[in-house]
Short mmCIF file of C-alpha atoms in Angstrom, two decimals:
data_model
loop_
_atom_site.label_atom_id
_atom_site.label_comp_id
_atom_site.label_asym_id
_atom_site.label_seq_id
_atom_site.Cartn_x
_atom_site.Cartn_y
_atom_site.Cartn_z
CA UNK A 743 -22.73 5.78 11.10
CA UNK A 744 -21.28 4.89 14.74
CA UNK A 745 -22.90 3.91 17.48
CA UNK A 746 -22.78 6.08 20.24
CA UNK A 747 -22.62 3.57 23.19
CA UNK A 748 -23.73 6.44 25.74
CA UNK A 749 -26.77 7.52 23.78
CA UNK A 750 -28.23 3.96 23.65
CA UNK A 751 -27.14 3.45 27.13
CA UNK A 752 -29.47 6.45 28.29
CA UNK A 753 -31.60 5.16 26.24
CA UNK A 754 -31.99 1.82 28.04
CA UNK A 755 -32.08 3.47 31.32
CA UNK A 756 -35.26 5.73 30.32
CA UNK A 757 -36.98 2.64 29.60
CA UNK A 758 -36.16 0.63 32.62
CA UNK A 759 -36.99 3.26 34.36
CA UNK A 760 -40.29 4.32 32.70
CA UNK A 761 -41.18 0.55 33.62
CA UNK A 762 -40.07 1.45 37.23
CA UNK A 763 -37.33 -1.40 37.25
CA UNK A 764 -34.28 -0.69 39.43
CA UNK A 765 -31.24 -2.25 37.84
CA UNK A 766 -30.98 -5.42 40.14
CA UNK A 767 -34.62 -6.15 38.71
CA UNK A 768 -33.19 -5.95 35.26
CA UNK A 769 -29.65 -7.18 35.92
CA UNK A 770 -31.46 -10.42 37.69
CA UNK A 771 -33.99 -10.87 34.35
CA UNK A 772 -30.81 -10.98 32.45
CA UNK A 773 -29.15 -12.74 34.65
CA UNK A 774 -26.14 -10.03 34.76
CA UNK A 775 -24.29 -8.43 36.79
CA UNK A 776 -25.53 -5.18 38.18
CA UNK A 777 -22.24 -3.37 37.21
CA UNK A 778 -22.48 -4.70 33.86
CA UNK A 779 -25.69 -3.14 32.91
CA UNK A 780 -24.67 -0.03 34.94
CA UNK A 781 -21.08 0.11 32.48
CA UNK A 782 -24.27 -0.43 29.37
CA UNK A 783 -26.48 2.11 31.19
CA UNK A 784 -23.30 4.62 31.10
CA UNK A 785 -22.08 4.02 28.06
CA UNK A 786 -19.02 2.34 29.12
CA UNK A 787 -19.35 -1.46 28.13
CA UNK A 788 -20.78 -2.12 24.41
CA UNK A 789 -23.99 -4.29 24.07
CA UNK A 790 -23.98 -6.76 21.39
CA UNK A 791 -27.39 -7.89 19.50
CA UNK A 792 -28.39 -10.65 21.12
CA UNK A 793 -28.34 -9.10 24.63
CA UNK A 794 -30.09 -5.53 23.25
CA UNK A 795 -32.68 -8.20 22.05
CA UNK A 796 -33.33 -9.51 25.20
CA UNK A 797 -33.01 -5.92 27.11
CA UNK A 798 -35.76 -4.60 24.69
CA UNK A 799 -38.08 -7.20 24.91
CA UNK A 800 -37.85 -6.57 28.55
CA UNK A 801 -38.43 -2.93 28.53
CA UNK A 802 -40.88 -2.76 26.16
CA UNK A 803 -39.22 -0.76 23.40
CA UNK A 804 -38.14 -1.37 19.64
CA UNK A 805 -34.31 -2.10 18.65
CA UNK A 806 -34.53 0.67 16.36
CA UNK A 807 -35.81 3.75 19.22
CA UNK A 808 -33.05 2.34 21.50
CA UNK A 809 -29.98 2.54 18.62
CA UNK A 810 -31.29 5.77 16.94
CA UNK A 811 -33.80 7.61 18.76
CA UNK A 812 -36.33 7.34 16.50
CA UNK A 813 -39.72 5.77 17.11
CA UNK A 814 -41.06 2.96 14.04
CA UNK A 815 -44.31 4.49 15.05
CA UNK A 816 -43.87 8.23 14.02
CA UNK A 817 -44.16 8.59 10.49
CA UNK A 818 -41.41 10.60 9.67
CA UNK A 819 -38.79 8.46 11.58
CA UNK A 820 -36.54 8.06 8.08
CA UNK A 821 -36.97 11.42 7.18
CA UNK A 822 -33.41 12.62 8.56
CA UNK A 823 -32.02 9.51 7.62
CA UNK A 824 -32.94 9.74 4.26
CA UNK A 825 -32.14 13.73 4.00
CA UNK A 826 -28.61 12.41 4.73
CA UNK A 827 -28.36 9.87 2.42
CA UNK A 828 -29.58 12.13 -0.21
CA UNK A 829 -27.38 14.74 0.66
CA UNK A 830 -24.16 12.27 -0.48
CA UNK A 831 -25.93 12.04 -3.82
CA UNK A 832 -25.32 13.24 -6.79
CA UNK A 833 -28.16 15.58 -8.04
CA UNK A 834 -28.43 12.91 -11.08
CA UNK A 835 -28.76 10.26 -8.31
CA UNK A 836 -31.19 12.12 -6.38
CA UNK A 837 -33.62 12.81 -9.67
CA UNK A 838 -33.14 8.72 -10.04
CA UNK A 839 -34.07 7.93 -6.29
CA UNK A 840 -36.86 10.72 -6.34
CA UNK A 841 -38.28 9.31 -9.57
CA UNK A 842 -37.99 5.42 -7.87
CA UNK A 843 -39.95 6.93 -5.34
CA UNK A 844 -42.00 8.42 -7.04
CA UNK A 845 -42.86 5.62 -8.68
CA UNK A 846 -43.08 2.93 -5.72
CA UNK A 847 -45.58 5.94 -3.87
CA UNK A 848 -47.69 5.97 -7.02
CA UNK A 849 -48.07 2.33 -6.98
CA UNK A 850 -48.50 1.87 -3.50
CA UNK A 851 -51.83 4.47 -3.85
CA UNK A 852 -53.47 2.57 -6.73
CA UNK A 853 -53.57 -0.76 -4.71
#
């Protein structure tokens, strides 16, 4: 799965601005360049770990929300994920990861 750069770049911006922090707040917390995180904010310039580390510490929000979209907190965040993995299965792989499942859910309700 690729990243879309643009997504995660809107992304970003929500959250800087839901914490009502212009860019040159940001940029200066960084200790960027303005135009840099505008090229991140638009997509343009790729973000490597370490800096989308620091960016969502900053804002607030999980690595995971800002790369995919989905929140940790909801409890069906995998559930699209996993539909597509399962969809690249076999149906004899899909009865073994059900039944793996199965079993690991089973477990997890008798402790």
């Amino acid at each position: 799965m690729a990243i879309d750069y643009s997504l995660v770049g809107e992304r970003l911006k929500r959250a800087r601005l839901s914490k009502n922090l212009t860019q040159e707040d940001l940029a200066e917390e960084l200790d960027v360049s303005v135009a840099f995180l505008s090229r991140i904010e638009r997509g343009t310039s790729h973000v490597n770990l370490k800096r989308l580390n620091q960016l969502c510490a900053l804002l607030d929000v999980s690595e995971g929300y800002i790369l995919s979209g989905a929140s940790d907190d909801s409890k069906t965040y995998l559930a699209d994920d996993f539909k597509e993995l399962l969809d690249r299965c076999s149906p004899e792989k899909q009865r073994l990861i059900y039944n793996i499942a199965k079993t690991i859910a089973e477990t997890d309700d008798k402790n």
